[in-house]
Structures are given as structure tokens and as C-alpha cells.
């Protein structure tokens, strides 16, 4: 990402453990970490054609998961 922090590792905390997941590299993580990443969303606000504010949730992180 070109956003601020876009090349930094992604921190994911579960039950007192912190995983620093590097971007653009394969990385093995427990299934629970994948669930956290899937549930991480960012809410984006925009205006529709009537000028009303509309909220939509989008995935926070782009990733792919391959079962072990």
C-alpha cells in the first residue's frame, strides 16, 4: 500500500500473543490469526447520488490464506 505504514508488518494480537506478519512474504500463522485478518474491516464513508452519506465496510488487509 502507498498509505502511511503500508510496508510495515501487520500486528495481530490473540490471547496475549502478538504476531508481526511481514507484508509481501509467505508467513505461517495459526488459523485464529487468519480469522482476525478476515474480520478486520475499515469503514469508508461516501456520498451517494442524493448527497446522503453512505457507510461501507471494506477489508482492512489484503491477504491470501493457503491451508497447511
mmCIF file of N, CA, C and O in Angstrom:
data_model
loop_
_atom_site.group_PDB
_atom_site.id
_atom_site.type_symbol
_atom_site.label_atom_id
_atom_site.label_comp_id
_atom_site.label_asym_id
_atom_site.label_seq_id
_atom_site.Cartn_x
_atom_site.Cartn_y
_atom_site.Cartn_z
ATOM 1 N N UNK A 1 0.832 -1.180 0.000
ATOM 2 C CA UNK A 1 0.000 0.000 0.000
ATOM 3 C C UNK A 1 0.877 1.243 0.000
ATOM 4 O O UNK A 1 1.962 1.262 0.559
ATOM 5 N N UNK A 2 0.388 2.286 -0.589
ATOM 6 C CA UNK A 2 1.112 3.557 -0.583
ATOM 7 C C UNK A 2 0.720 4.402 0.621
ATOM 8 O O UNK A 2 1.256 5.477 0.832
ATOM 9 N N UNK A 3 -0.228 3.900 1.424
ATOM 10 C CA UNK A 3 -0.634 4.619 2.632
ATOM 11 C C UNK A 3 0.488 4.623 3.658
ATOM 12 O O UNK A 3 1.411 3.814 3.600
ATOM 13 N N UNK A 4 0.375 5.522 4.623
ATOM 14 C CA UNK A 4 1.349 5.554 5.713
ATOM 15 C C UNK A 4 1.336 4.220 6.432
ATOM 16 O O UNK A 4 0.286 3.699 6.784
ATOM 17 N N UNK A 5 2.498 3.632 6.633
ATOM 18 C CA UNK A 5 2.591 2.331 7.295
ATOM 19 C C UNK A 5 2.291 1.170 6.375
ATOM 20 O O UNK A 5 2.211 0.032 6.818
ATOM 21 N N UNK A 6 2.138 1.434 5.078
ATOM 22 C CA UNK A 6 1.755 0.409 4.122
ATOM 23 C C UNK A 6 2.771 -0.696 3.913
ATOM 24 O O UNK A 6 2.439 -1.746 3.401
ATOM 25 N N UNK A 7 4.018 -0.470 4.296
ATOM 26 C CA UNK A 7 5.022 -1.521 4.128
ATOM 27 C C UNK A 7 5.434 -2.124 5.470
ATOM 28 O O UNK A 7 6.244 -3.043 5.507
ATOM 29 N N UNK A 8 4.870 -1.615 6.558
ATOM 30 C CA UNK A 8 5.175 -2.135 7.893
ATOM 31 C C UNK A 8 4.530 -3.503 8.097
ATOM 32 O O UNK A 8 3.531 -3.832 7.464
ATOM 33 N N UNK A 9 5.097 -4.276 9.002
ATOM 34 C CA UNK A 9 4.496 -5.560 9.369
ATOM 35 C C UNK A 9 3.117 -5.309 9.990
ATOM 36 O O UNK A 9 2.873 -4.273 10.603
ATOM 37 N N UNK A 10 2.222 -6.268 9.817
ATOM 38 C CA UNK A 10 0.868 -6.159 10.363
ATOM 39 C C UNK A 10 0.853 -6.811 11.736
ATOM 40 O O UNK A 10 1.124 -8.000 11.865
ATOM 41 N N UNK A 11 0.536 -6.044 12.791
ATOM 42 C CA UNK A 11 0.468 -6.641 14.124
ATOM 43 C C UNK A 11 -0.919 -7.261 14.369
ATOM 44 O O UNK A 11 -1.937 -6.641 14.097
ATOM 45 N N UNK A 12 -0.933 -8.501 14.839
ATOM 46 C CA UNK A 12 -2.188 -9.169 15.189
ATOM 47 C C UNK A 12 -1.994 -9.782 16.568
ATOM 48 O O UNK A 12 -1.085 -10.580 16.781
ATOM 49 N N UNK A 13 -2.854 -9.391 17.510
ATOM 50 C CA UNK A 13 -2.762 -9.913 18.867
ATOM 51 C C UNK A 13 -3.898 -10.872 19.175
ATOM 52 O O UNK A 13 -5.052 -10.573 18.890
ATOM 53 N N UNK A 14 -3.551 -12.032 19.743
ATOM 54 C CA UNK A 14 -4.550 -13.021 20.137
ATOM 55 C C UNK A 14 -4.116 -13.651 21.455
ATOM 56 O O UNK A 14 -3.013 -14.194 21.553
ATOM 57 N N UNK A 15 -4.988 -13.552 22.451
ATOM 58 C CA UNK A 15 -4.751 -14.197 23.756
ATOM 59 C C UNK A 15 -3.358 -13.915 24.328
ATOM 60 O O UNK A 15 -2.675 -14.808 24.813
ATOM 61 N N UNK A 16 -2.943 -12.679 24.242
ATOM 62 C CA UNK A 16 -1.664 -12.287 24.824
ATOM 63 C C UNK A 16 -0.454 -12.518 23.935
ATOM 64 O O UNK A 16 0.666 -12.198 24.319
ATOM 65 N N UNK A 17 -0.640 -13.066 22.750
ATOM 66 C CA UNK A 17 0.463 -13.277 21.804
ATOM 67 C C UNK A 17 0.347 -12.248 20.690
ATOM 68 O O UNK A 17 -0.742 -11.995 20.169
ATOM 69 N N UNK A 18 1.472 -11.668 20.318
ATOM 70 C CA UNK A 18 1.486 -10.696 19.231
ATOM 71 C C UNK A 18 2.243 -11.282 18.052
ATOM 72 O O UNK A 18 3.387 -11.720 18.187
ATOM 73 N N UNK A 19 1.600 -11.310 16.911
ATOM 74 C CA UNK A 19 2.220 -11.774 15.674
ATOM 75 C C UNK A 19 2.520 -10.550 14.824
ATOM 76 O O UNK A 19 1.627 -9.730 14.588
ATOM 77 N N UNK A 20 3.754 -10.403 14.381
ATOM 78 C CA UNK A 20 4.143 -9.337 13.465
ATOM 79 C C UNK A 20 4.257 -9.991 12.093
ATOM 80 O O UNK A 20 5.246 -10.638 11.788
ATOM 81 N N UNK A 21 3.248 -9.821 11.284
ATOM 82 C CA UNK A 21 3.186 -10.514 9.996
ATOM 83 C C UNK A 21 3.797 -9.624 8.916
ATOM 84 O O UNK A 21 3.279 -8.540 8.633
ATOM 85 N N UNK A 22 4.903 -10.060 8.312
ATOM 86 C CA UNK A 22 5.530 -9.239 7.268
ATOM 87 C C UNK A 22 4.651 -9.187 6.016
ATOM 88 O O UNK A 22 3.935 -10.131 5.707
ATOM 89 N N UNK A 23 4.713 -8.068 5.324
ATOM 90 C CA UNK A 23 3.948 -7.926 4.084
ATOM 91 C C UNK A 23 4.754 -8.477 2.913
ATOM 92 O O UNK A 23 5.969 -8.445 2.919
ATOM 93 N N UNK A 24 4.043 -8.978 1.930
ATOM 94 C CA UNK A 24 4.629 -9.468 0.671
ATOM 95 C C UNK A 24 5.584 -10.640 0.853
ATOM 96 O O UNK A 24 6.507 -10.816 0.059
ATOM 97 N N UNK A 25 5.401 -11.425 1.914
ATOM 98 C CA UNK A 25 6.218 -12.619 2.140
ATOM 99 C C UNK A 25 5.323 -13.715 2.696
ATOM 100 O O UNK A 25 4.455 -13.441 3.518
ATOM 101 N N UNK A 26 5.545 -14.955 2.273
ATOM 102 C CA UNK A 26 4.780 -16.053 2.885
ATOM 103 C C UNK A 26 5.114 -16.146 4.381
ATOM 104 O O UNK A 26 6.263 -15.959 4.777
ATOM 105 N N UNK A 27 4.101 -16.418 5.192
ATOM 106 C CA UNK A 27 4.297 -16.449 6.637
ATOM 107 C C UNK A 27 3.282 -17.413 7.236
ATOM 108 O O UNK A 27 2.089 -17.306 6.961
ATOM 109 N N UNK A 28 3.732 -18.363 8.037
ATOM 110 C CA UNK A 28 2.826 -19.318 8.675
ATOM 111 C C UNK A 28 2.269 -18.724 9.957
ATOM 112 O O UNK A 28 3.019 -18.201 10.780
ATOM 113 N N UNK A 29 0.957 -18.811 10.096
ATOM 114 C CA UNK A 29 0.282 -18.329 11.299
ATOM 115 C C UNK A 29 -0.804 -19.328 11.692
ATOM 116 O O UNK A 29 -1.290 -20.090 10.859
ATOM 117 N N UNK A 30 -1.218 -19.313 12.954
ATOM 118 C CA UNK A 30 -2.334 -20.167 13.372
ATOM 119 C C UNK A 30 -3.638 -19.734 12.686
ATOM 120 O O UNK A 30 -3.790 -18.587 12.261
ATOM 121 N N UNK A 31 -4.570 -20.643 12.608
ATOM 122 C CA UNK A 31 -5.876 -20.376 11.988
ATOM 123 C C UNK A 31 -6.562 -19.177 12.617
ATOM 124 O O UNK A 31 -7.223 -18.398 11.926
ATOM 125 N N UNK A 32 -6.402 -18.995 13.926
ATOM 126 C CA UNK A 32 -7.050 -17.881 14.621
ATOM 127 C C UNK A 32 -6.584 -16.527 14.084
ATOM 128 O O UNK A 32 -7.364 -15.571 14.034
ATOM 129 N N UNK A 33 -5.334 -16.437 13.672
ATOM 130 C CA UNK A 33 -4.817 -15.184 13.111
ATOM 131 C C UNK A 33 -5.505 -14.886 11.782
ATOM 132 O O UNK A 33 -5.873 -13.746 11.496
ATOM 133 N N UNK A 34 -5.710 -15.909 10.982
ATOM 134 C CA UNK A 34 -6.416 -15.726 9.707
ATOM 135 C C UNK A 34 -7.833 -15.225 9.966
ATOM 136 O O UNK A 34 -8.316 -14.325 9.272
ATOM 137 N N UNK A 35 -8.500 -15.749 10.978
ATOM 138 C CA UNK A 35 -9.853 -15.293 11.317
ATOM 139 C C UNK A 35 -9.846 -13.814 11.695
ATOM 140 O O UNK A 35 -10.741 -13.065 11.286
ATOM 141 N N UNK A 36 -8.858 -13.388 12.464
ATOM 142 C CA UNK A 36 -8.763 -11.972 12.848
ATOM 143 C C UNK A 36 -8.576 -11.102 11.608
ATOM 144 O O UNK A 36 -9.230 -10.069 11.456
ATOM 145 N N UNK A 37 -7.706 -11.506 10.699
ATOM 146 C CA UNK A 37 -7.480 -10.730 9.483
ATOM 147 C C UNK A 37 -8.749 -10.660 8.630
ATOM 148 O O UNK A 37 -9.057 -9.604 8.061
ATOM 149 N N UNK A 38 -9.494 -11.750 8.551
ATOM 150 C CA UNK A 38 -10.746 -11.746 7.771
ATOM 151 C C UNK A 38 -11.788 -10.815 8.378
ATOM 152 O O UNK A 38 -12.601 -10.231 7.659
ATOM 153 N N UNK A 39 -11.799 -10.702 9.690
ATOM 154 C CA UNK A 39 -12.789 -9.865 10.376
ATOM 155 C C UNK A 39 -12.370 -8.393 10.485
ATOM 156 O O UNK A 39 -13.172 -7.553 10.873
ATOM 157 N N UNK A 40 -11.128 -8.070 10.138
ATOM 158 C CA UNK A 40 -10.629 -6.693 10.238
ATOM 159 C C UNK A 40 -11.153 -5.877 9.062
ATOM 160 O O UNK A 40 -10.866 -6.186 7.909
ATOM 161 N N UNK A 41 -11.938 -4.857 9.373
ATOM 162 C CA UNK A 41 -12.508 -4.019 8.323
ATOM 163 C C UNK A 41 -12.240 -2.546 8.612
ATOM 164 O O UNK A 41 -11.964 -2.155 9.745
ATOM 165 N N UNK A 42 -12.329 -1.766 7.566
ATOM 166 C CA UNK A 42 -12.257 -0.312 7.656
ATOM 167 C C UNK A 42 -13.573 0.218 7.115
ATOM 168 O O UNK A 42 -14.038 -0.241 6.064
ATOM 169 N N UNK A 43 -14.178 1.165 7.803
ATOM 170 C CA UNK A 43 -15.416 1.759 7.331
ATOM 171 C C UNK A 43 -15.079 2.991 6.508
ATOM 172 O O UNK A 43 -14.346 3.871 6.960
ATOM 173 N N UNK A 44 -15.599 3.020 5.274
ATOM 174 C CA UNK A 44 -15.370 4.128 4.356
ATOM 175 C C UNK A 44 -16.695 4.853 4.162
ATOM 176 O O UNK A 44 -17.735 4.215 3.955
ATOM 177 N N UNK A 45 -16.652 6.173 4.227
ATOM 178 C CA UNK A 45 -17.856 6.982 4.062
ATOM 179 C C UNK A 45 -17.790 7.728 2.738
ATOM 180 O O UNK A 45 -16.758 8.279 2.380
ATOM 181 N N UNK A 46 -18.922 7.723 2.025
ATOM 182 C CA UNK A 46 -19.002 8.456 0.762
ATOM 183 C C UNK A 46 -20.420 8.998 0.623
ATOM 184 O O UNK A 46 -21.309 8.650 1.398
ATOM 185 N N UNK A 47 -20.606 9.834 -0.366
ATOM 186 C CA UNK A 47 -21.942 10.383 -0.621
ATOM 187 C C UNK A 47 -22.532 9.702 -1.849
ATOM 188 O O UNK A 47 -21.843 9.484 -2.839
ATOM 189 N N UNK A 48 -23.812 9.385 -1.756
ATOM 190 C CA UNK A 48 -24.487 8.783 -2.904
ATOM 191 C C UNK A 48 -25.002 9.876 -3.834
ATOM 192 O O UNK A 48 -24.744 11.061 -3.625
ATOM 193 N N UNK A 49 -25.747 9.508 -4.863
ATOM 194 C CA UNK A 49 -26.222 10.478 -5.858
ATOM 195 C C UNK A 49 -27.201 11.497 -5.274
ATOM 196 O O UNK A 49 -27.385 12.573 -5.834
ATOM 197 N N UNK A 50 -27.807 11.178 -4.117
ATOM 198 C CA UNK A 50 -28.733 12.104 -3.451
ATOM 199 C C UNK A 50 -28.020 13.001 -2.450
ATOM 200 O O UNK A 50 -28.636 13.812 -1.784
ATOM 201 N N UNK A 51 -26.714 12.801 -2.293
ATOM 202 C CA UNK A 51 -25.946 13.601 -1.345
ATOM 203 C C UNK A 51 -25.944 13.049 0.064
ATOM 204 O O UNK A 51 -25.414 13.682 0.972
ATOM 205 N N UNK A 52 -26.544 11.886 0.259
ATOM 206 C CA UNK A 52 -26.582 11.284 1.591
ATOM 207 C C UNK A 52 -25.296 10.509 1.853
ATOM 208 O O UNK A 52 -24.706 9.924 0.947
ATOM 209 N N UNK A 53 -24.870 10.515 3.105
ATOM 210 C CA UNK A 53 -23.659 9.805 3.491
ATOM 211 C C UNK A 53 -23.965 8.313 3.613
ATOM 212 O O UNK A 53 -24.929 7.916 4.260
ATOM 213 N N UNK A 54 -23.125 7.513 2.954
ATOM 214 C CA UNK A 54 -23.294 6.066 2.965
ATOM 215 C C UNK A 54 -22.015 5.440 3.501
ATOM 216 O O UNK A 54 -20.912 5.791 3.071
ATOM 217 N N UNK A 55 -22.161 4.529 4.452
ATOM 218 C CA UNK A 55 -21.011 3.834 5.029
ATOM 219 C C UNK A 55 -20.897 2.448 4.417
ATOM 220 O O UNK A 55 -21.900 1.773 4.189
ATOM 221 N N UNK A 56 -19.666 2.035 4.139
ATOM 222 C CA UNK A 56 -19.446 0.673 3.658
ATOM 223 C C UNK A 56 -18.181 0.122 4.305
ATOM 224 O O UNK A 56 -17.206 0.844 4.492
ATOM 225 N N UNK A 57 -18.240 -1.146 4.684
ATOM 226 C CA UNK A 57 -17.091 -1.806 5.295
ATOM 227 C C UNK A 57 -16.268 -2.488 4.213
ATOM 228 O O UNK A 57 -16.823 -3.152 3.330
ATOM 229 N N UNK A 58 -14.955 -2.322 4.306
ATOM 230 C CA UNK A 58 -14.029 -2.935 3.359
ATOM 231 C C UNK A 58 -12.950 -3.671 4.139
ATOM 232 O O UNK A 58 -12.603 -3.268 5.251
ATOM 233 N N UNK A 59 -12.394 -4.735 3.562
ATOM 234 C CA UNK A 59 -11.315 -5.444 4.257
ATOM 235 C C UNK A 59 -10.156 -4.506 4.572
ATOM 236 O O UNK A 59 -9.777 -3.672 3.752
ATOM 237 N N UNK A 60 -9.618 -4.611 5.754
ATOM 238 C CA UNK A 60 -8.511 -3.757 6.182
ATOM 239 C C UNK A 60 -7.188 -4.188 5.548
ATOM 240 O O UNK A 60 -6.359 -3.376 5.210
ATOM 241 N N UNK A 61 -6.999 -5.492 5.401
ATOM 242 C CA UNK A 61 -5.736 -6.011 4.870
ATOM 243 C C UNK A 61 -6.014 -6.935 3.684
ATOM 244 O O UNK A 61 -6.902 -7.769 3.751
ATOM 245 N N UNK A 62 -5.227 -6.786 2.650
ATOM 246 C CA UNK A 62 -5.298 -7.717 1.525
ATOM 247 C C UNK A 62 -4.359 -8.885 1.849
ATOM 248 O O UNK A 62 -3.209 -8.678 2.189
ATOM 249 N N UNK A 63 -4.883 -10.095 1.788
ATOM 250 C CA UNK A 63 -4.059 -11.260 2.092
ATOM 251 C C UNK A 63 -4.669 -12.476 1.434
ATOM 252 O O UNK A 63 -5.830 -12.462 1.004
ATOM 253 N N UNK A 64 -3.901 -13.519 1.327
ATOM 254 C CA UNK A 64 -4.429 -14.797 0.867
ATOM 255 C C UNK A 64 -3.968 -15.857 1.877
ATOM 256 O O UNK A 64 -2.873 -15.767 2.429
ATOM 257 N N UNK A 65 -4.832 -16.817 2.093
ATOM 258 C CA UNK A 65 -4.518 -17.886 3.050
ATOM 259 C C UNK A 65 -4.573 -19.224 2.331
ATOM 260 O O UNK A 65 -5.506 -19.503 1.592
ATOM 261 N N UNK A 66 -3.570 -20.038 2.567
ATOM 262 C CA UNK A 66 -3.486 -21.364 1.966
ATOM 263 C C UNK A 66 -3.438 -22.374 3.117
ATOM 264 O O UNK A 66 -2.564 -22.282 3.981
ATOM 265 N N UNK A 67 -4.393 -23.324 3.145
ATOM 266 C CA UNK A 67 -4.363 -24.315 4.233
ATOM 267 C C UNK A 67 -3.066 -25.109 4.231
ATOM 268 O O UNK A 67 -2.502 -25.402 3.182
ATOM 269 N N UNK A 68 -2.611 -25.445 5.423
ATOM 270 C CA UNK A 68 -1.357 -26.209 5.539
ATOM 271 C C UNK A 68 -1.565 -27.665 5.222
ATOM 272 O O UNK A 68 -2.591 -28.217 5.245
#
